[in-house]
PDB file of C-alpha atoms in Angstrom:
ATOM      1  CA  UNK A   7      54.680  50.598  34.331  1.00 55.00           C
ATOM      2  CA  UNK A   8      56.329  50.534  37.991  1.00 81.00           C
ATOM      3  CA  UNK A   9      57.337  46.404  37.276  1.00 95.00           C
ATOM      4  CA  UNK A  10      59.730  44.623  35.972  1.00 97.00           C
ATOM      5  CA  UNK A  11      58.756  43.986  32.102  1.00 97.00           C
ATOM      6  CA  UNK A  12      59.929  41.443  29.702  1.00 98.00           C
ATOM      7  CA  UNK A  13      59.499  40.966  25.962  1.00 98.00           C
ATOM      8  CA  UNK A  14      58.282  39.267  23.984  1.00 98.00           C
ATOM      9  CA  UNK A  15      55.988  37.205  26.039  1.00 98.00           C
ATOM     10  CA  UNK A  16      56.127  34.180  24.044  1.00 98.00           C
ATOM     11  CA  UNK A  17      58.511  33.397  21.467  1.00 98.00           C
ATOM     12  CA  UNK A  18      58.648  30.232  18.758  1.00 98.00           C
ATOM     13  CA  UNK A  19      61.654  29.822  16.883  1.00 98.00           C
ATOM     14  CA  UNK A  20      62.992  27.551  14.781  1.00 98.00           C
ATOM     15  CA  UNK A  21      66.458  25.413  15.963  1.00 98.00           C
ATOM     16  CA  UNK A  22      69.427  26.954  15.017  1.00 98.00           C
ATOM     17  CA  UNK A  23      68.410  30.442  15.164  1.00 98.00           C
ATOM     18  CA  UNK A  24      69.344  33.557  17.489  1.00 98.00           C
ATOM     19  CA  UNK A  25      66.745  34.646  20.018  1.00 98.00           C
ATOM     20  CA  UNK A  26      67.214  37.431  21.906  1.00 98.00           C
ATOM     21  CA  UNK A  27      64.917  38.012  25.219  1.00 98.00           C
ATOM     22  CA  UNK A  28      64.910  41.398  26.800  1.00 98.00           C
ATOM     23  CA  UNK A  29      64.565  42.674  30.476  1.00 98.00           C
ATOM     24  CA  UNK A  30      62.915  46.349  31.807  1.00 97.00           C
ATOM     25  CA  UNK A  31      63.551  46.135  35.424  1.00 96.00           C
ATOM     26  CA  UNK A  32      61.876  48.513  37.511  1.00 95.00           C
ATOM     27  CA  UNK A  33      63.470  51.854  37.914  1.00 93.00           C
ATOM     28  CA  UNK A  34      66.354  52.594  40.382  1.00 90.00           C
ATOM     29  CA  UNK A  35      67.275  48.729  40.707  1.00 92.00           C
ATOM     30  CA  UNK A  36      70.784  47.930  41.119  1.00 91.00           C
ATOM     31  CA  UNK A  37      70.464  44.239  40.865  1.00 93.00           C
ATOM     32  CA  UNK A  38      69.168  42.136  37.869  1.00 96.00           C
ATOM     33  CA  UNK A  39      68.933  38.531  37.391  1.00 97.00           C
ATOM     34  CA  UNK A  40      67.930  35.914  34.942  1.00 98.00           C
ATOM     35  CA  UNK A  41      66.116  32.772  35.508  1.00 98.00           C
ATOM     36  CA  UNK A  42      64.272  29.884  33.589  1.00 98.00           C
ATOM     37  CA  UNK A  43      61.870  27.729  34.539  1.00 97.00           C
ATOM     38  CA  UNK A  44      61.209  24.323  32.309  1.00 95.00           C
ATOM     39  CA  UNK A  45      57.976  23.299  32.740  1.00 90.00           C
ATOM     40  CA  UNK A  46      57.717  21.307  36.306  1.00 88.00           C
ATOM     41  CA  UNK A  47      60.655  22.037  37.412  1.00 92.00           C
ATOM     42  CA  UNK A  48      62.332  24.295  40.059  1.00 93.00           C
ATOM     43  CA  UNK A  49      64.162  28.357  38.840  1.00 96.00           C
ATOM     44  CA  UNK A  50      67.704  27.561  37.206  1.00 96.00           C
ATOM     45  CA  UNK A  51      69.990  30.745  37.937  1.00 96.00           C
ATOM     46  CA  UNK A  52      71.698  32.203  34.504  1.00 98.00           C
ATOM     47  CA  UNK A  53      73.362  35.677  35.302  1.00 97.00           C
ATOM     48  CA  UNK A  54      73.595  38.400  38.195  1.00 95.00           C
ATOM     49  CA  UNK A  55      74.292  41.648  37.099  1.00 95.00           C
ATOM     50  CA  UNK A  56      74.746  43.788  40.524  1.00 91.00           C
ATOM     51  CA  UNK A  57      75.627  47.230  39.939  1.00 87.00           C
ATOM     52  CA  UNK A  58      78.530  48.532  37.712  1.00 85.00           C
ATOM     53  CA  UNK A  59      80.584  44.946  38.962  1.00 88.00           C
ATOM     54  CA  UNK A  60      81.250  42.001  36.799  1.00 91.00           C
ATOM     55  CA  UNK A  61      78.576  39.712  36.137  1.00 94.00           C
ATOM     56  CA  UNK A  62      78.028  36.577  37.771  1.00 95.00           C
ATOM     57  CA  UNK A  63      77.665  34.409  34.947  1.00 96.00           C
ATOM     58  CA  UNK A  64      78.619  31.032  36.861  1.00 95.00           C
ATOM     59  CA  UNK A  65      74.827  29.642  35.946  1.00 96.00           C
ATOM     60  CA  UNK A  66      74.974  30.454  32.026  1.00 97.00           C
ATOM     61  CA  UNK A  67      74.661  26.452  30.592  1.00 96.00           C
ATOM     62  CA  UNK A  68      76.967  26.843  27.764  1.00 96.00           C
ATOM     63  CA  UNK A  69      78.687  29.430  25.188  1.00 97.00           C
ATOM     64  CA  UNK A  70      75.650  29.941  23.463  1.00 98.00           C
ATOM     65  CA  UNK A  71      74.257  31.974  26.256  1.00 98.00           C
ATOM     66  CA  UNK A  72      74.922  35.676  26.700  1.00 98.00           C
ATOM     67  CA  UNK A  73      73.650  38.762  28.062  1.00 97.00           C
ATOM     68  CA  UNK A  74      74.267  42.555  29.024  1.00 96.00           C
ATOM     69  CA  UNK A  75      73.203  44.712  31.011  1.00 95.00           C
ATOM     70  CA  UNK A  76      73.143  48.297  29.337  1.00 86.00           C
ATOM     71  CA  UNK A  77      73.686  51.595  31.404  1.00 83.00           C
ATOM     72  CA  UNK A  78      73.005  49.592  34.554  1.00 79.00           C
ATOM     73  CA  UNK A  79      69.417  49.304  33.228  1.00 92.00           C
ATOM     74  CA  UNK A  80      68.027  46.953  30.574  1.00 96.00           C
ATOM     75  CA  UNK A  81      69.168  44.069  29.835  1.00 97.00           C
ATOM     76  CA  UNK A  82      69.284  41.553  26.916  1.00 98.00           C
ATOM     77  CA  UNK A  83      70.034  37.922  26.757  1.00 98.00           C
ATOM     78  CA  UNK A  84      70.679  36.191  23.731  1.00 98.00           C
ATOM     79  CA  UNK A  85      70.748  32.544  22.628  1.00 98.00           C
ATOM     80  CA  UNK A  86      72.527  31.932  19.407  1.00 98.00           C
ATOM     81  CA  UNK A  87      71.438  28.480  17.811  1.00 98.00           C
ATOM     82  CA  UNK A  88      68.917  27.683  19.630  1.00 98.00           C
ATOM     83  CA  UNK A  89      68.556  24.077  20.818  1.00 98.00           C
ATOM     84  CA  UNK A  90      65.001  22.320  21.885  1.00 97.00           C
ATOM     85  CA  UNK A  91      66.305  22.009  25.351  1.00 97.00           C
ATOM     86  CA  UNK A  92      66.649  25.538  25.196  1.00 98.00           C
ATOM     87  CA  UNK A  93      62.513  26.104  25.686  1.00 98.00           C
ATOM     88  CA  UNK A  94      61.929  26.945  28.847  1.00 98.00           C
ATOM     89  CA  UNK A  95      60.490  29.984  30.763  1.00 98.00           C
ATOM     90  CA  UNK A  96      62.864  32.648  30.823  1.00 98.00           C
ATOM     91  CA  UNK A  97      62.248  35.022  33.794  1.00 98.00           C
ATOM     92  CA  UNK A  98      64.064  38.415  35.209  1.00 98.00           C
ATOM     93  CA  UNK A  99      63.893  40.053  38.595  1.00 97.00           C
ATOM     94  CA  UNK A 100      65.483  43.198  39.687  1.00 96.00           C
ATOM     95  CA  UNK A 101      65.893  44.453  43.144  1.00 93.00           C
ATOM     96  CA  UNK A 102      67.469  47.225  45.128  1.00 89.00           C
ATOM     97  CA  UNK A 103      70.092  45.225  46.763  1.00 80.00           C
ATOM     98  CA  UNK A 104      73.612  46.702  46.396  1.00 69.00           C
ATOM     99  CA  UNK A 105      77.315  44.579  46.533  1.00 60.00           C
ATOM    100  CA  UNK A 106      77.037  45.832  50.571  1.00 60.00           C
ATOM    101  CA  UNK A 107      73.972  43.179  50.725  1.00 56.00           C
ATOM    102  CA  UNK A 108      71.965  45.526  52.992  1.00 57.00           C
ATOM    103  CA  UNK A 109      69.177  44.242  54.664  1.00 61.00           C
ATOM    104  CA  UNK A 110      66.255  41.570  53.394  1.00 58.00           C
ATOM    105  CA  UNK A 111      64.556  44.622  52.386  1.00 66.00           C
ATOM    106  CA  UNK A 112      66.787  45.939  49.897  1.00 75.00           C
ATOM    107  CA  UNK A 113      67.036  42.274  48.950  1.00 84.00           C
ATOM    108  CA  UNK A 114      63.426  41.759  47.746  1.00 91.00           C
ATOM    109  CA  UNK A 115      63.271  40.728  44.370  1.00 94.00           C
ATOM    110  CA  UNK A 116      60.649  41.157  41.804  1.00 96.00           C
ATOM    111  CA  UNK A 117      60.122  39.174  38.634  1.00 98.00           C
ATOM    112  CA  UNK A 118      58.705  39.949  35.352  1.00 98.00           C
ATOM    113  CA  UNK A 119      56.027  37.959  33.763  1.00 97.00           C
ATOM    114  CA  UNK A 120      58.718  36.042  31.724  1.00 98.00           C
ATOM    115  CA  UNK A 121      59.471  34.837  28.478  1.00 98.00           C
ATOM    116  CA  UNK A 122      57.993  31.820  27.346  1.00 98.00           C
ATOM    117  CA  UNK A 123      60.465  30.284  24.864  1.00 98.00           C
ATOM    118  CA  UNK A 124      59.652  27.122  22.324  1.00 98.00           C
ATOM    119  CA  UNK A 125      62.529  26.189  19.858  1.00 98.00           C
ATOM    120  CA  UNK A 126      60.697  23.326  16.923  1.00 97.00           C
TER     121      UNK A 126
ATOM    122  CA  UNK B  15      73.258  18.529  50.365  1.00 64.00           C
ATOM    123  CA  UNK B  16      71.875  21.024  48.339  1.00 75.00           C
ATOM    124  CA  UNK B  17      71.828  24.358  48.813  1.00 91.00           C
ATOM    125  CA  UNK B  18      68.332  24.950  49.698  1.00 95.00           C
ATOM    126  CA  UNK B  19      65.636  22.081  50.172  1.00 95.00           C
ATOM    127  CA  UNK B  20      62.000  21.893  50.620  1.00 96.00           C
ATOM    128  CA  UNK B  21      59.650  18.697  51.260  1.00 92.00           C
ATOM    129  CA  UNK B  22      58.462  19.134  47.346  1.00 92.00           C
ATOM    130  CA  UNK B  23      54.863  17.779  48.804  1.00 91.00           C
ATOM    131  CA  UNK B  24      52.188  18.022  47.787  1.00 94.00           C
ATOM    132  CA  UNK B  25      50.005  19.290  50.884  1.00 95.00           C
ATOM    133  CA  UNK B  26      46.434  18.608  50.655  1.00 97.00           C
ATOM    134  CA  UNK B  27      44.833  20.203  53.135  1.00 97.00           C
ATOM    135  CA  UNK B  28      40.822  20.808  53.879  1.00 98.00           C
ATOM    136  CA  UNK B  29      39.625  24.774  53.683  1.00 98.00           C
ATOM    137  CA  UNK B  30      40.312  25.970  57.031  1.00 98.00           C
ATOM    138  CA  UNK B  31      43.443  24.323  57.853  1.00 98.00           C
ATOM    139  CA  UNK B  32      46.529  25.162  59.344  1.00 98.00           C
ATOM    140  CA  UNK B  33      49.782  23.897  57.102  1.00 97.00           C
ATOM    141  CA  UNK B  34      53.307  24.194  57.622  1.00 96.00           C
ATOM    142  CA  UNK B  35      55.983  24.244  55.647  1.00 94.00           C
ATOM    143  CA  UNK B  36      59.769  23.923  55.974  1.00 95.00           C
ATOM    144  CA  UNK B  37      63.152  24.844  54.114  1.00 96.00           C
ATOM    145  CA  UNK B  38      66.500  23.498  54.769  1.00 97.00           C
ATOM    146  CA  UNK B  39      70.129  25.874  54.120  1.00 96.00           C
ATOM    147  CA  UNK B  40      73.328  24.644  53.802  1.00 95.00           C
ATOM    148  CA  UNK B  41      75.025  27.831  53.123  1.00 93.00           C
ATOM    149  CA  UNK B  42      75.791  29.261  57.565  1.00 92.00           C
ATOM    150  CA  UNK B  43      76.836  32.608  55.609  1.00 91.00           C
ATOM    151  CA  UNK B  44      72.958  33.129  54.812  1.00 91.00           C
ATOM    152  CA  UNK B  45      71.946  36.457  55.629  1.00 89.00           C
ATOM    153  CA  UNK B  46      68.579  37.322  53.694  1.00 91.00           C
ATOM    154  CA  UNK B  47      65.925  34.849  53.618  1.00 94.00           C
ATOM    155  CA  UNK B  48      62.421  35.010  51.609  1.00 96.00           C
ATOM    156  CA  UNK B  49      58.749  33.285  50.557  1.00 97.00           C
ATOM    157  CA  UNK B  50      57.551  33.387  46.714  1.00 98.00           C
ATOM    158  CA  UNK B  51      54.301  31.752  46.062  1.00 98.00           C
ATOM    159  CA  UNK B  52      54.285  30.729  42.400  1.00 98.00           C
ATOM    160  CA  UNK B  53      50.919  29.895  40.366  1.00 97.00           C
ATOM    161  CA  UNK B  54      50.695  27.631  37.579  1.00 94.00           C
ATOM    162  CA  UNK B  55      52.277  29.027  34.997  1.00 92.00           C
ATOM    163  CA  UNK B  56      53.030  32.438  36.481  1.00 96.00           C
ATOM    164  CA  UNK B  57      56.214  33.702  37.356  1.00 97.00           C
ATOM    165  CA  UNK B  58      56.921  34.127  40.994  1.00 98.00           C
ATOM    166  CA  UNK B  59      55.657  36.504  43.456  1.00 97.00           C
ATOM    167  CA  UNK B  60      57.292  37.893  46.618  1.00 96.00           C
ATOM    168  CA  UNK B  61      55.241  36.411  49.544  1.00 97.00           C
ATOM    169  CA  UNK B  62      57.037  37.806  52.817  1.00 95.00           C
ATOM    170  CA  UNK B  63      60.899  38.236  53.617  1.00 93.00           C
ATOM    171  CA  UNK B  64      62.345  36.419  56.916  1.00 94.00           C
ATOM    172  CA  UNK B  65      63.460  38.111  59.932  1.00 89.00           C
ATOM    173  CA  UNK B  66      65.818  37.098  62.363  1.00 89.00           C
ATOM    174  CA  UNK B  67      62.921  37.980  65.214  1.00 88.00           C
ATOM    175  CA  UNK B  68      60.220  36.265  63.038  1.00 90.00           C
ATOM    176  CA  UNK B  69      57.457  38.227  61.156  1.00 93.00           C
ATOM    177  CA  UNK B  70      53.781  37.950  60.444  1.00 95.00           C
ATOM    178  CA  UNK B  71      51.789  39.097  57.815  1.00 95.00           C
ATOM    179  CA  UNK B  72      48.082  38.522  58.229  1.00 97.00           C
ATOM    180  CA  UNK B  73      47.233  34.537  57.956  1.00 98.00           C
ATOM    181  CA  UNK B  74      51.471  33.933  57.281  1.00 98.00           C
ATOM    182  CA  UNK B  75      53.770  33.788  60.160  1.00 97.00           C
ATOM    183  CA  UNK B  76      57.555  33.099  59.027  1.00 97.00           C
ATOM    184  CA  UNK B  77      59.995  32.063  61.475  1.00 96.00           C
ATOM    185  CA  UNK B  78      63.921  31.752  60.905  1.00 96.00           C
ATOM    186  CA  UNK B  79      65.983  29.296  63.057  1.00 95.00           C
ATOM    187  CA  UNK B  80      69.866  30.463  62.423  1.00 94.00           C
ATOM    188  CA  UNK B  81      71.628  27.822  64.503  1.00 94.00           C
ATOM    189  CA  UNK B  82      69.100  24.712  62.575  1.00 95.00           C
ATOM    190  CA  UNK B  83      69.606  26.289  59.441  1.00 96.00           C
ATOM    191  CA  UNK B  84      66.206  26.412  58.324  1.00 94.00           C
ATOM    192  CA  UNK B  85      63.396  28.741  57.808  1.00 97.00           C
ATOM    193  CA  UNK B  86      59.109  27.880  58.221  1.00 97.00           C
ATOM    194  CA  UNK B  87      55.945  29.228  56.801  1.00 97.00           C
ATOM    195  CA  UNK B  88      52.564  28.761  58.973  1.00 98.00           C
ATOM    196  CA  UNK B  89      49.529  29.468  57.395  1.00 98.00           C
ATOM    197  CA  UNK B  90      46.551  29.470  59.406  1.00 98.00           C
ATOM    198  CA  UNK B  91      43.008  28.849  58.268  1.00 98.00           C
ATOM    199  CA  UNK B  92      43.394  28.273  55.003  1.00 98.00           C
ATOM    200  CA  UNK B  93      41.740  29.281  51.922  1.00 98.00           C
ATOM    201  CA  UNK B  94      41.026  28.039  48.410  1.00 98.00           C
ATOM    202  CA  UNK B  95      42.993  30.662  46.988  1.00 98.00           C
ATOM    203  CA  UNK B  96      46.337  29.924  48.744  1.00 98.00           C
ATOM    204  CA  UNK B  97      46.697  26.682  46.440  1.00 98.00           C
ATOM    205  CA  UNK B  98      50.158  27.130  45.143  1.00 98.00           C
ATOM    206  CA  UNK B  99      53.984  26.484  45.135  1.00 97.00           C
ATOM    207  CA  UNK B 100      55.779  27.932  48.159  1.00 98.00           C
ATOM    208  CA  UNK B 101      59.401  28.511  47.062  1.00 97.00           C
ATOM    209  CA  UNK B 102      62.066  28.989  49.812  1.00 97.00           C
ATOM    210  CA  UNK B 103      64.697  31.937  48.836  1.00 96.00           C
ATOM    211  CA  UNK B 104      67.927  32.398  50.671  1.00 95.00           C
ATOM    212  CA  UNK B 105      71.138  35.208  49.990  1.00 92.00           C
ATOM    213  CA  UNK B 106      74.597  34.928  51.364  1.00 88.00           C
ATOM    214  CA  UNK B 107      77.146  37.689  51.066  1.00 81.00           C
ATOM    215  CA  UNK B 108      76.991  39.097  47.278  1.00 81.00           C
ATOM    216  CA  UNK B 109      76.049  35.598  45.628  1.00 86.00           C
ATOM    217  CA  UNK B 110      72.547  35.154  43.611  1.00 91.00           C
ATOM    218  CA  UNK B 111      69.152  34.317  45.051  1.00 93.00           C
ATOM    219  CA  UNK B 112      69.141  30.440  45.826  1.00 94.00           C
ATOM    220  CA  UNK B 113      65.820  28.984  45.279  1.00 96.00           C
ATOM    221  CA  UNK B 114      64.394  26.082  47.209  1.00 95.00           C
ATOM    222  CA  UNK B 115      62.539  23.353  44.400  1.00 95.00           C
ATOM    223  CA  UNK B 116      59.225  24.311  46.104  1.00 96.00           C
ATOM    224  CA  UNK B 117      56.582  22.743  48.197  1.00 97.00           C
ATOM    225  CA  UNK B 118      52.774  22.650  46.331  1.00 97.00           C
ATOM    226  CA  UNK B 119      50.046  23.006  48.509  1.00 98.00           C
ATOM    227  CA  UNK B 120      46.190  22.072  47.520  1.00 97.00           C
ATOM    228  CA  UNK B 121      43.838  23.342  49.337  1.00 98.00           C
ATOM    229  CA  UNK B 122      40.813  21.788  49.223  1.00 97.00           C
ATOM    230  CA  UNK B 123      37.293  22.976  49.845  1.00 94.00           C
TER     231      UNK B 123
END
């Protein structure tokens, strides 16, 4: 398809275990982010991949969060022992926008239809 | 002061009406500025971007106001169907979208 996809859509898993939550952003995107969304509540930034640079991981909660970004395409986040404040909405967006920051165009981000995460 | 802030609302508003909203930067380095309208329990979807001359996009007008820092969505005669969060989205430099909390809107018939 020609947008951003994510997978699974919904995941349950059990506290303590790994979850990993993966990322197709639409083709010919240079920039990727993560996001999550608890219910109510406003986006919480994760991690910026932009390009072939070093992440931006300044928003990743703790050191049970990770996530790469493979052949500047998709990208996989992982949780390892998954808390219950972990569940949350996990969402991606990709967009053209380049480490010159080009124009609002470029800029314009589109999201996937997310992740919905529950940890019992 | 946070980074981005927006009158969390909501806005109840008859069919019809014209509603404003506002957002709030604290970042003067801001360079890219956008509207998502999010639906209950949808992800986010790209409304209009922000340019420095102001733009318009049907019913939407969005103005940007560099030296007050903040940005405005106008939405004339509204509908049923625009019933949703407005989230504010501003870029400096290289650094990560920044989203506003949101403002809900009800529109009411």
């Amino acid at each position: 398809g020609a947008g951003v996809s994510q997978s699974p859509s919904n995941k349950v898993t059990e506290k303590g275990k790994d979850v990993e939550l993966r990322c197709d952003p639409i083709s010919g995107h240079t920039a990727l982010y993560w996001y999550r969304q608890s219910l109510g509540q406003g986006l919480e930034f994760l991690i910026y991949f932009q390009g072939n640079s070093a992440p931006d991981k300044s928003g990743l909660p703790s050191d049970r969060f990770s996530a790469e970004r493979t052949g500047g395409s998709v990208s996989t986040l992982t949780i390892q022992r998954t808390q219950q404040e972990d569940s949350a909405v996990y969402l991606c967006a990709s967009s053209l926008r380049d480490s010159r920051g080009q124009g609002a165009r470029r800029a314009e981000a589109f999201f996937g239809q997310g992740t919905r995460l529950t940890v019992v | 002061r946070k980074e981005v802030e927006q009158d969390p609302g909501p806005f109840n508003v008859p069919e019809g009406a014209t509603v404003a909203f506002n957002c709030t930067y604290s970042n003067s380095a801001s360079q890219s500025f956008f509207w998502y309208r999010q639906d209950c329990r949808k992800e986010p979807k790209l409304l209009m971007s922000v340019y420095s001359s102001g733009n318009e996009d049907g019913r939407f007008t969005a103005q940007l106001n560099r030296a007050s820092q903040y940005i405005s969505l106008l939405i004339r005669d509204s509908k049923l169907s625009d019933s949703a969060t407005y989230l504010c989205v501003v870029i400096a430099g290289n650094t990560p979208l920044v989203f506003g909390k949101g403002t809900r809107l009800s529109v009411i018939a």
